[in-house]
Tab-separated table of C-alpha atoms and ligand atoms in Angstrom:
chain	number	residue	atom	x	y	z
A	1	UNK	CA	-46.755	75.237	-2.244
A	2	UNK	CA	-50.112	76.461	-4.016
A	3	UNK	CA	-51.159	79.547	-2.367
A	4	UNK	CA	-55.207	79.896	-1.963
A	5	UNK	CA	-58.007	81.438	-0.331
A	6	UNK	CA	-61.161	81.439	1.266
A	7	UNK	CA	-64.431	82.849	-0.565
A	8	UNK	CA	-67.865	81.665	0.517
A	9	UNK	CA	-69.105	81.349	-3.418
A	10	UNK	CA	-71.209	84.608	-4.946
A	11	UNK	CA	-72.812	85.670	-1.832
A	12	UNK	CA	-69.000	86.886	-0.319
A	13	UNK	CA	-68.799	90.353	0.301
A	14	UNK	CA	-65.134	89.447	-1.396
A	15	UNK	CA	-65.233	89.785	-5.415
A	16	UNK	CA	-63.426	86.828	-6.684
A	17	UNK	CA	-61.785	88.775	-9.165
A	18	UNK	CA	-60.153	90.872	-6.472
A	19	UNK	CA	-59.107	87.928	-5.196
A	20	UNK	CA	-56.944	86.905	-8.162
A	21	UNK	CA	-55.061	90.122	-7.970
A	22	UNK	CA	-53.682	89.429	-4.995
A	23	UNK	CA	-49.768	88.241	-5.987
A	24	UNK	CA	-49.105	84.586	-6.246
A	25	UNK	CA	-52.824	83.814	-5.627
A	26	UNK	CA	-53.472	80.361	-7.671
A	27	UNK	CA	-56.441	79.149	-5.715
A	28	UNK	CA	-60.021	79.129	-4.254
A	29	UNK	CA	-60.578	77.257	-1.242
A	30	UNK	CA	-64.617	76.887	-1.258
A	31	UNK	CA	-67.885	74.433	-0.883
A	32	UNK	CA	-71.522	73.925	-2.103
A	33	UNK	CA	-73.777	75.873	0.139
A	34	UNK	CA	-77.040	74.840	-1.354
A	35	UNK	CA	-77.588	72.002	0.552
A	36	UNK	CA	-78.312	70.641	4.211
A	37	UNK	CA	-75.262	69.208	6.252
A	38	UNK	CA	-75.046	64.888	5.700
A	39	UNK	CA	-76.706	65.383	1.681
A	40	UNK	CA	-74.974	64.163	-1.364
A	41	UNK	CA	-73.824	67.621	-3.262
A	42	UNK	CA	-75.753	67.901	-6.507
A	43	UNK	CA	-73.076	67.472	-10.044
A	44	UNK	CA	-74.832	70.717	-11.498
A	45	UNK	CA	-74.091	72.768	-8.222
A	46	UNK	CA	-70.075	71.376	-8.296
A	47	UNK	CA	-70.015	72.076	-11.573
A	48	UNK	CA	-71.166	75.065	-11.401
A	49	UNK	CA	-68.466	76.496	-8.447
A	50	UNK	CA	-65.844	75.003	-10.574
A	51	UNK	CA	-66.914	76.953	-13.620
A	52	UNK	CA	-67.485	80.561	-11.950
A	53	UNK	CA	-63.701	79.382	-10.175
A	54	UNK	CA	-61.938	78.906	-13.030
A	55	UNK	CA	-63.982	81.824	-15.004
A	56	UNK	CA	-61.974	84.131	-12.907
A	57	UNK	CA	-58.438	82.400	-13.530
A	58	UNK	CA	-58.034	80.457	-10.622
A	59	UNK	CA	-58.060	76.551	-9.704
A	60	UNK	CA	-60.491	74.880	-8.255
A	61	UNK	CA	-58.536	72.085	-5.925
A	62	UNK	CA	-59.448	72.159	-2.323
A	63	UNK	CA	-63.142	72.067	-0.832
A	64	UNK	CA	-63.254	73.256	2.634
A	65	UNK	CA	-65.402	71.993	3.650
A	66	UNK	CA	-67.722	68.750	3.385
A	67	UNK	CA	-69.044	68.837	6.528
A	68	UNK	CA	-69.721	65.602	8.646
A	69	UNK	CA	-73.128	64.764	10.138
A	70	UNK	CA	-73.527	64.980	13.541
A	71	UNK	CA	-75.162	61.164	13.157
A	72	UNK	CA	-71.126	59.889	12.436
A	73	UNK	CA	-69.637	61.793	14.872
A	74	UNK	CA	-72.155	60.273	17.336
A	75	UNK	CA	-71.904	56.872	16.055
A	76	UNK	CA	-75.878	56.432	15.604
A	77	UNK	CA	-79.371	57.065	14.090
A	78	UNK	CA	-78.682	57.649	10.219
A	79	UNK	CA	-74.520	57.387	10.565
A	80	UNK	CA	-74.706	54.565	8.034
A	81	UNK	CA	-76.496	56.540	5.204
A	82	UNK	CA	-74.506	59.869	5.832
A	83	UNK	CA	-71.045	57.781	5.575
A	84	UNK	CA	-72.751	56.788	1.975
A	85	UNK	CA	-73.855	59.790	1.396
A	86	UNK	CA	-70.012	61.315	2.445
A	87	UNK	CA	-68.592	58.741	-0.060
A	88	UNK	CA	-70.535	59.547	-2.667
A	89	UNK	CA	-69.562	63.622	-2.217
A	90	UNK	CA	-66.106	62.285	-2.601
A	91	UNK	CA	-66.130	60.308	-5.762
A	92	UNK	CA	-67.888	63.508	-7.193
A	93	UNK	CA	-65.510	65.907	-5.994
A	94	UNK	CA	-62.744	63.385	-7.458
A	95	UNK	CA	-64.045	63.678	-10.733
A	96	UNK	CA	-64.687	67.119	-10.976
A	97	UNK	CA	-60.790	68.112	-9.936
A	98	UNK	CA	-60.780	68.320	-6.053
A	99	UNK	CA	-57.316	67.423	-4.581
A	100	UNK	CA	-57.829	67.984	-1.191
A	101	UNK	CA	-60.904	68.098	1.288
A	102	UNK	CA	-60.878	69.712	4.331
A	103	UNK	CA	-63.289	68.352	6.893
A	104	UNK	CA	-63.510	68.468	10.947
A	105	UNK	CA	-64.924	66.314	13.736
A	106	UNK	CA	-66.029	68.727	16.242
A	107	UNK	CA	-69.072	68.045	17.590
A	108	UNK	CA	-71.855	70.274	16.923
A	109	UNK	CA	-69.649	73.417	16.877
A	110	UNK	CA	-67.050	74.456	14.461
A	111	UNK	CA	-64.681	77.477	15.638
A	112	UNK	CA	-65.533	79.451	18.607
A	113	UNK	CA	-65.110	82.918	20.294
A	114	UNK	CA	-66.201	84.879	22.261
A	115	UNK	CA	-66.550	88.295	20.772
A	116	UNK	CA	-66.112	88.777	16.616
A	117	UNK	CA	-64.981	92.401	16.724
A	118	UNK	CA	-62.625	93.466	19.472
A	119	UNK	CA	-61.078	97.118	18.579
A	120	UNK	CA	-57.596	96.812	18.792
A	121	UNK	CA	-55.304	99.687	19.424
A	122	UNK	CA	-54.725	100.564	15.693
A	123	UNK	CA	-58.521	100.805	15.544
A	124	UNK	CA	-58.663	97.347	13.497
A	125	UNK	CA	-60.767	94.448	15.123
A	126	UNK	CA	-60.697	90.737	15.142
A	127	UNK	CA	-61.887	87.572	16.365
A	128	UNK	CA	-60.897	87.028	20.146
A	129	UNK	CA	-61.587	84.362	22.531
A	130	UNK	CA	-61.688	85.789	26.504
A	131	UNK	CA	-61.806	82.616	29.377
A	132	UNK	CA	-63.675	85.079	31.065
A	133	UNK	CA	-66.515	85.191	28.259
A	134	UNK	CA	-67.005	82.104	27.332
A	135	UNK	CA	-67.622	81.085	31.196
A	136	UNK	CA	-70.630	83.281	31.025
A	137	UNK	CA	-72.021	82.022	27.536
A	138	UNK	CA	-74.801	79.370	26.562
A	139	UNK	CA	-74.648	77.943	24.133
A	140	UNK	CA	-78.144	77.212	24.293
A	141	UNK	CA	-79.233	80.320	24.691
A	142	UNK	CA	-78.689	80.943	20.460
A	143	UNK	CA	-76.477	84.000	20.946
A	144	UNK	CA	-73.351	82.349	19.362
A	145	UNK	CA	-72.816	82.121	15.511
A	146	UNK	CA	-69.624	82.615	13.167
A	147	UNK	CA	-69.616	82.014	9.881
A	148	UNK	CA	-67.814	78.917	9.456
A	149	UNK	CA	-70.931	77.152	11.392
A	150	UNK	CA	-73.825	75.565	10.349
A	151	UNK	CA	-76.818	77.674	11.253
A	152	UNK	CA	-79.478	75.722	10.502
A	153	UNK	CA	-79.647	74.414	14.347
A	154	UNK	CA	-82.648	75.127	16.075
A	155	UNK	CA	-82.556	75.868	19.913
A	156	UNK	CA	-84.452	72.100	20.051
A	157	UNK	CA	-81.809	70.674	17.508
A	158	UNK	CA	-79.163	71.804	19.853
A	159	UNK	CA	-80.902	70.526	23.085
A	160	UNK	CA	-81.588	67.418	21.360
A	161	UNK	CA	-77.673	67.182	20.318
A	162	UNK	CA	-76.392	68.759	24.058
A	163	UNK	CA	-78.068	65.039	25.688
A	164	UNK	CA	-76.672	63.116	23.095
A	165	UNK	CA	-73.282	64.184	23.742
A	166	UNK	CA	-73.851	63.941	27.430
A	167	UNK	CA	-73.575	60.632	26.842
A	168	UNK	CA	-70.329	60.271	24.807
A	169	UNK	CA	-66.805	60.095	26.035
A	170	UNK	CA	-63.906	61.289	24.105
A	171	UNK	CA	-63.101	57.458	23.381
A	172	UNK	CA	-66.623	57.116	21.721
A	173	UNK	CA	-65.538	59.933	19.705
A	174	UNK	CA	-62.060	58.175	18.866
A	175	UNK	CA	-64.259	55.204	17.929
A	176	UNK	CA	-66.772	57.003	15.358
A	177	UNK	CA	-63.719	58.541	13.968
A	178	UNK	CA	-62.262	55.325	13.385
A	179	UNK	CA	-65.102	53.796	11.748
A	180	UNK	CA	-65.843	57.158	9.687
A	181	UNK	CA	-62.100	57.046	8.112
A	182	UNK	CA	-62.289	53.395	7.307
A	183	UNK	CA	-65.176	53.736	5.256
A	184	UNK	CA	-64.040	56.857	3.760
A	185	UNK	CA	-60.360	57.054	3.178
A	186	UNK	CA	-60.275	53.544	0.518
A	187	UNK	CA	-62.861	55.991	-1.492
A	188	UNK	CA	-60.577	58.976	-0.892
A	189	UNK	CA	-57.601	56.884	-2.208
A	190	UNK	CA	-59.466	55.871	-5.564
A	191	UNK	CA	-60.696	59.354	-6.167
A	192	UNK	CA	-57.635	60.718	-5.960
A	193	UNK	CA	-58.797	63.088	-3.308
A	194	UNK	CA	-56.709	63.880	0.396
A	195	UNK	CA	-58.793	64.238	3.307
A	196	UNK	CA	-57.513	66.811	6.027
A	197	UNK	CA	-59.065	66.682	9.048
A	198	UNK	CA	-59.062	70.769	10.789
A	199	UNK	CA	-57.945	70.362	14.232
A	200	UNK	CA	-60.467	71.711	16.948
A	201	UNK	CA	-60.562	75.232	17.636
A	202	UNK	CA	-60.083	75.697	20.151
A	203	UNK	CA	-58.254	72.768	21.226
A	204	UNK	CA	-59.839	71.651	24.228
A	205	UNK	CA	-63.568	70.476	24.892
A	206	UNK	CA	-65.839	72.953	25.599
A	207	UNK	CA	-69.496	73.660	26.823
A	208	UNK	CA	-68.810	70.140	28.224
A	209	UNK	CA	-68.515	68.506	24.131
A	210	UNK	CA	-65.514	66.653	24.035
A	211	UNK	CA	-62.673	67.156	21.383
A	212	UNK	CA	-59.917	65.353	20.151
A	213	UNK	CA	-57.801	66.835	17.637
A	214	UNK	CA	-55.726	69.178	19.765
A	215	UNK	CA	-52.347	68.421	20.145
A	216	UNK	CA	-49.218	66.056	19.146
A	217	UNK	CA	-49.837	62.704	20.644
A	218	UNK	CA	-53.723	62.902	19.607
A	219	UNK	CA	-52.448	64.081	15.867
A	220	UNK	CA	-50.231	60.927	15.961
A	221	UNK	CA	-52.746	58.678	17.220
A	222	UNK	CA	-55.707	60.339	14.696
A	223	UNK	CA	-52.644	59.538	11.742
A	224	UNK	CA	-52.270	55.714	12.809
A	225	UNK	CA	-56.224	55.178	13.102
A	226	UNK	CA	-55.954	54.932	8.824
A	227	UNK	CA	-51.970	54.905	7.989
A	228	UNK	CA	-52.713	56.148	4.274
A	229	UNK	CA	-51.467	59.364	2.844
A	230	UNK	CA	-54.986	60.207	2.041
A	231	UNK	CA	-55.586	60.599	5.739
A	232	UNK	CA	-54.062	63.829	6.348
A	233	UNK	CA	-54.030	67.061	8.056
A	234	UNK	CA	-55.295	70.877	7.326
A	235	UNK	CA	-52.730	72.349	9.551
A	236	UNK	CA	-53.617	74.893	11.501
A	237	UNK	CA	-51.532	77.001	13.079
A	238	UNK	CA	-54.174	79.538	15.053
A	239	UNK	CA	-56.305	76.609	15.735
A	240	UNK	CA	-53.542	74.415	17.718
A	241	UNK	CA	-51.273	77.757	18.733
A	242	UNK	CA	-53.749	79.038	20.961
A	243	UNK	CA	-52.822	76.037	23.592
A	244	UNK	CA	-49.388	77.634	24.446
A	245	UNK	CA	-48.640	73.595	25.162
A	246	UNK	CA	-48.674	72.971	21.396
A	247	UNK	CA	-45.315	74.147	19.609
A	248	UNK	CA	-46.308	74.462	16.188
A	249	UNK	CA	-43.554	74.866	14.276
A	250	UNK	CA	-42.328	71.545	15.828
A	251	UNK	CA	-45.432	70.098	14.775
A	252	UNK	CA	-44.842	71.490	11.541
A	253	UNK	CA	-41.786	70.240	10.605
A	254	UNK	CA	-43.005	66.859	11.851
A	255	UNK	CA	-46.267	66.625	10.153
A	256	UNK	CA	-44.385	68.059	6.413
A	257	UNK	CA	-41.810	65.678	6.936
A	258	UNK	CA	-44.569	62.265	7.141
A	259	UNK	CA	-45.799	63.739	4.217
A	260	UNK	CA	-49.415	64.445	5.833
A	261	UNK	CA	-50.142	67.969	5.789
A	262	UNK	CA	-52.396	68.982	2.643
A	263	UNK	CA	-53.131	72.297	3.304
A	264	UNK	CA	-51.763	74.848	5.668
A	265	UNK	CA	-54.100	77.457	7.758
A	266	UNK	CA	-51.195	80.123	8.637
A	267	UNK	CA	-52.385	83.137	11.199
A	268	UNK	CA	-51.082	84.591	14.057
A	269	UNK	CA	-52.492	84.579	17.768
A	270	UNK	CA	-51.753	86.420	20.908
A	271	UNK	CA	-52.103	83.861	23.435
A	272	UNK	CA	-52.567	85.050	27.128
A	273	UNK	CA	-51.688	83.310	30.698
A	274	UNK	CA	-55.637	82.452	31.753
A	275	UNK	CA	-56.032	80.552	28.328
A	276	UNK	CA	-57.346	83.933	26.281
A	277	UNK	CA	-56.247	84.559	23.148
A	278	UNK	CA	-56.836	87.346	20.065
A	279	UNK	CA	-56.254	86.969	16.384
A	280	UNK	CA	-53.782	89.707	15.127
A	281	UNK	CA	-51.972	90.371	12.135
A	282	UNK	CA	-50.314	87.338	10.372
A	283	UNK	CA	-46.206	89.188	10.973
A	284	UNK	CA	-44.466	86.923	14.193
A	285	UNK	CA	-44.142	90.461	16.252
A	286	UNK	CA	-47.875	90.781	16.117
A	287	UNK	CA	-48.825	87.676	17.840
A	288	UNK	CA	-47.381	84.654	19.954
A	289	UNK	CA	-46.093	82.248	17.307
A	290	UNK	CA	-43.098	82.082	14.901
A	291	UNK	CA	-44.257	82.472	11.427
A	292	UNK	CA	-41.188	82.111	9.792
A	293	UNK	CA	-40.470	78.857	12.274
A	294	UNK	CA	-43.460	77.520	10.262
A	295	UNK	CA	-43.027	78.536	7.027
A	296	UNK	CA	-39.259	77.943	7.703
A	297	UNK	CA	-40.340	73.905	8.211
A	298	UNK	CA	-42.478	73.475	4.999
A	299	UNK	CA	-39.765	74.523	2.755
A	300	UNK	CA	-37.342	72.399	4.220
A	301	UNK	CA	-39.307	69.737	3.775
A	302	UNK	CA	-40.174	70.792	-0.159
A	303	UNK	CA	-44.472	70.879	1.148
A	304	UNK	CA	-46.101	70.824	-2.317
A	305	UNK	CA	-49.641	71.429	-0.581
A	306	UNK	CA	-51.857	74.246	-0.529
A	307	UNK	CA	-51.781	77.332	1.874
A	308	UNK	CA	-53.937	79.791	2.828
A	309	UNK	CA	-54.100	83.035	4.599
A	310	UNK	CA	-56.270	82.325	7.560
A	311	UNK	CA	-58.294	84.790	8.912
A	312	UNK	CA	-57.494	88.345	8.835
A	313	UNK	CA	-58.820	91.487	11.033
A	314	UNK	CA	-60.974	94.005	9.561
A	315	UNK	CA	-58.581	96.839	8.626
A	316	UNK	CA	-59.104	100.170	6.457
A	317	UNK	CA	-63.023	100.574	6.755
A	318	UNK	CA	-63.605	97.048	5.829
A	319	UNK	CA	-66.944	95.394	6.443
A	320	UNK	CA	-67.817	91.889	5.855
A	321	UNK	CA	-67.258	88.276	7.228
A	322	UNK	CA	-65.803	88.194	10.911
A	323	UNK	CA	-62.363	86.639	9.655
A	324	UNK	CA	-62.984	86.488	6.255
A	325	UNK	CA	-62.477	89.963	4.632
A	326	UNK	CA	-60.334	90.204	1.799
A	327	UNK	CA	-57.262	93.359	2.774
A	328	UNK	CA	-55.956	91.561	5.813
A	329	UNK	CA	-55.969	87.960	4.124
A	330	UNK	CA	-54.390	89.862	1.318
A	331	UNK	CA	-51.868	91.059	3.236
A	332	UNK	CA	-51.395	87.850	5.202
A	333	UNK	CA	-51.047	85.931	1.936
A	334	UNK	CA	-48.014	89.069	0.560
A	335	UNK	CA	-46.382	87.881	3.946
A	336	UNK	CA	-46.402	84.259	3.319
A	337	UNK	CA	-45.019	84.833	0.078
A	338	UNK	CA	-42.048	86.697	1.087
A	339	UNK	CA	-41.412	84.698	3.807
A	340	UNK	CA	-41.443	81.481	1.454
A	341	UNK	CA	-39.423	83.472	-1.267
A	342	UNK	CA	-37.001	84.701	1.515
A	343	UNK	CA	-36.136	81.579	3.196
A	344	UNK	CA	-36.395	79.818	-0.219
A	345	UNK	CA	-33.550	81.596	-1.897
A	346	UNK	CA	-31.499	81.481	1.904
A	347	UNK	CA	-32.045	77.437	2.190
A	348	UNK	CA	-30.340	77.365	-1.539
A	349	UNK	CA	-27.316	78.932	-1.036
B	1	LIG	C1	-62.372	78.627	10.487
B	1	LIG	C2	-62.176	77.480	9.609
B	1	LIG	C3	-62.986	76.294	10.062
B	1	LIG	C4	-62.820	75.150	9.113
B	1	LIG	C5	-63.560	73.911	9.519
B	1	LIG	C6	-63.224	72.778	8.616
B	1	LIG	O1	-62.091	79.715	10.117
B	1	LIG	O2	-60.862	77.183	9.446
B	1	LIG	O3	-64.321	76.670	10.124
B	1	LIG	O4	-63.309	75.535	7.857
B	1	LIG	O5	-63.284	73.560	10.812
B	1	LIG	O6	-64.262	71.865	8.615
């Protein structure tokens, strides 16, 4: 495994060179900013990430991410030119070292909560996602925005998108997906670049938009759509473990055994009976899932893909990107290592 993590270029709060001191840390995990959702990425601005990336002793192998248009996912207006335009972000990527891209198919909105700083009882805070909530939000109302999403919706953008998917079934959405990774995965394949699609987060349809990467039988089904390699998986364990339904470190060991996980997500939820859930600390006790299950089920099956911390809670003052700071993920990523190290050096003897 090549451990990695998350920094949104020079505008993060997190120094990059603080990043590298964290132990075992080999890579960034990062994207072009500079330019509007469906463009082609400019060379000089790739070129540039790589240098400042490698300037501060670290690789630069795994964009996350290129995001799609909202035109594929729908399966109209420009989809034709943004599948182009995807290719051509590939072949560029390809050249300039990218392994792996990491890429989702959520319509219109990435991640969501409900609330971005719930005080826990140590006095940290984190992400959380209450049933209760998220009945009472709109979406349209422009109160809602985390920092993996693309802001540059207006209220009429969204509108405009909101009827658009009113039309669209989930099997529309199957069938753009299909057509998106046949056109794209022959290019990933001669650029030498995996695709892994994020599952939803959460993993169920919401505000009425439909979603379909959510749980075993709809992982298989997204795997068979392009058998390659190069059609893979950014395996998220917070994403899919807050439907208790999913049993991730089954899916796990299933996924790293077909050889189609590229990169891990690894964090922790505490999942609730009504469907709630909170982000806590990455250690098993902390949450619902079984980190070492996970990490237990990649080295058994020797994964030679990247990891990262996911999020982490704000802890010791911190202020920065809900998610995204740098002391929790630091600590998350320690965790992973000993974890790895520990069940390493057990599965040996
Ligand atoms: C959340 C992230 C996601 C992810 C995208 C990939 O923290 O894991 O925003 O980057 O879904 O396109």
């Amino acid at each position: 495994m090549k451990m990695s993590f998350r920094w949104y270029g020079p505008d993060d709060p997190v120094k990059i060179e603080y990043i590298r001191q964290i132990p075992n840390m080999k890579a960034i995990v990062t994207a072009v900013y500079d330019v509007p959702v469906g463009n082609v990425w400019s060379n000089d601005s790739i070129l540039k990430l790589k240098k400042t990336v490698e300037d501060a002793g670290l690789d630069f192998e795994v964009i996350e991410s290129v995001p799609v248009h909202e035109d594929i996912k729908l399966g109209a207006g420009l989809r034709d030119k943004y599948i182009e335009n995807y290719k051509e972000n590939i072949r560029r990527l390809g050249k300039a070292g990218i392994k792996v891209i990491c890429y989702n198919f959520m319509p219109v909105f990435d991640w969501t909560r409900t609330q971005l700083d719930k005080v826990a009882a140590d006095g940290s805070t984190s992400l959380v996602f209450y049933k209760e909530q998220i009945e009472k939000m709109s979406p349209l109302g422009g109160e809602l925005s985390l920092p993996g999403w693309d802001s540059s919706y207006k209220k009429e953008d969204l509108k405009d998108l909101f009827e658009k998917y009113s039309k669209l079934t989930e099997e529309d959405l199957w069938e753009n997906l299909k057509y998106f990774l046949s056109e794209i995965i022959p290019v990933a394949e001669e650029a030498g670049v995996k695709m892994a699609i994020h599952p939803d987060d959460p993993p169920y349809g919401i505000f009425g938009l439909p979603r379909i990467i959510t749980n075993e039988e709809n992982i298989d089904r997204f795997l068979k759509l392009v058998d390659s390699e190069y059609n893979g998986l950014t395996l998220c364990t917070g994403s899919l473990g807050c439907a208790s339904s999913n049993d991730i470190p089954k899916m796990v060991e299933k996924y790293a055994a077909l050889k189609r996980i590229h990169f891990m997500h690894i964090r922790n939820v505490k999942n609730y009976d009504d469907g709630s859930f909170e982000e806590t600390a990455h250690y098993s006790e902390c949450g619902s899932l079984d980190m070492a299950a996970v990490v237990k089920a990649l080295v058994k099956h020797n994964f030679d893909g990247y990891i990262r911390p996911d999020h982490g809670r704000m802890i010791w003052g911190e202020k920065g990107k809900p998610g995204y700071g740098l002391y929790d993920r630091a600590l998350g990523a320690a965790y992973i290592n000993g974890l790895w190290e520990g069940i390493s050096s057990c599965l040996e003897v």
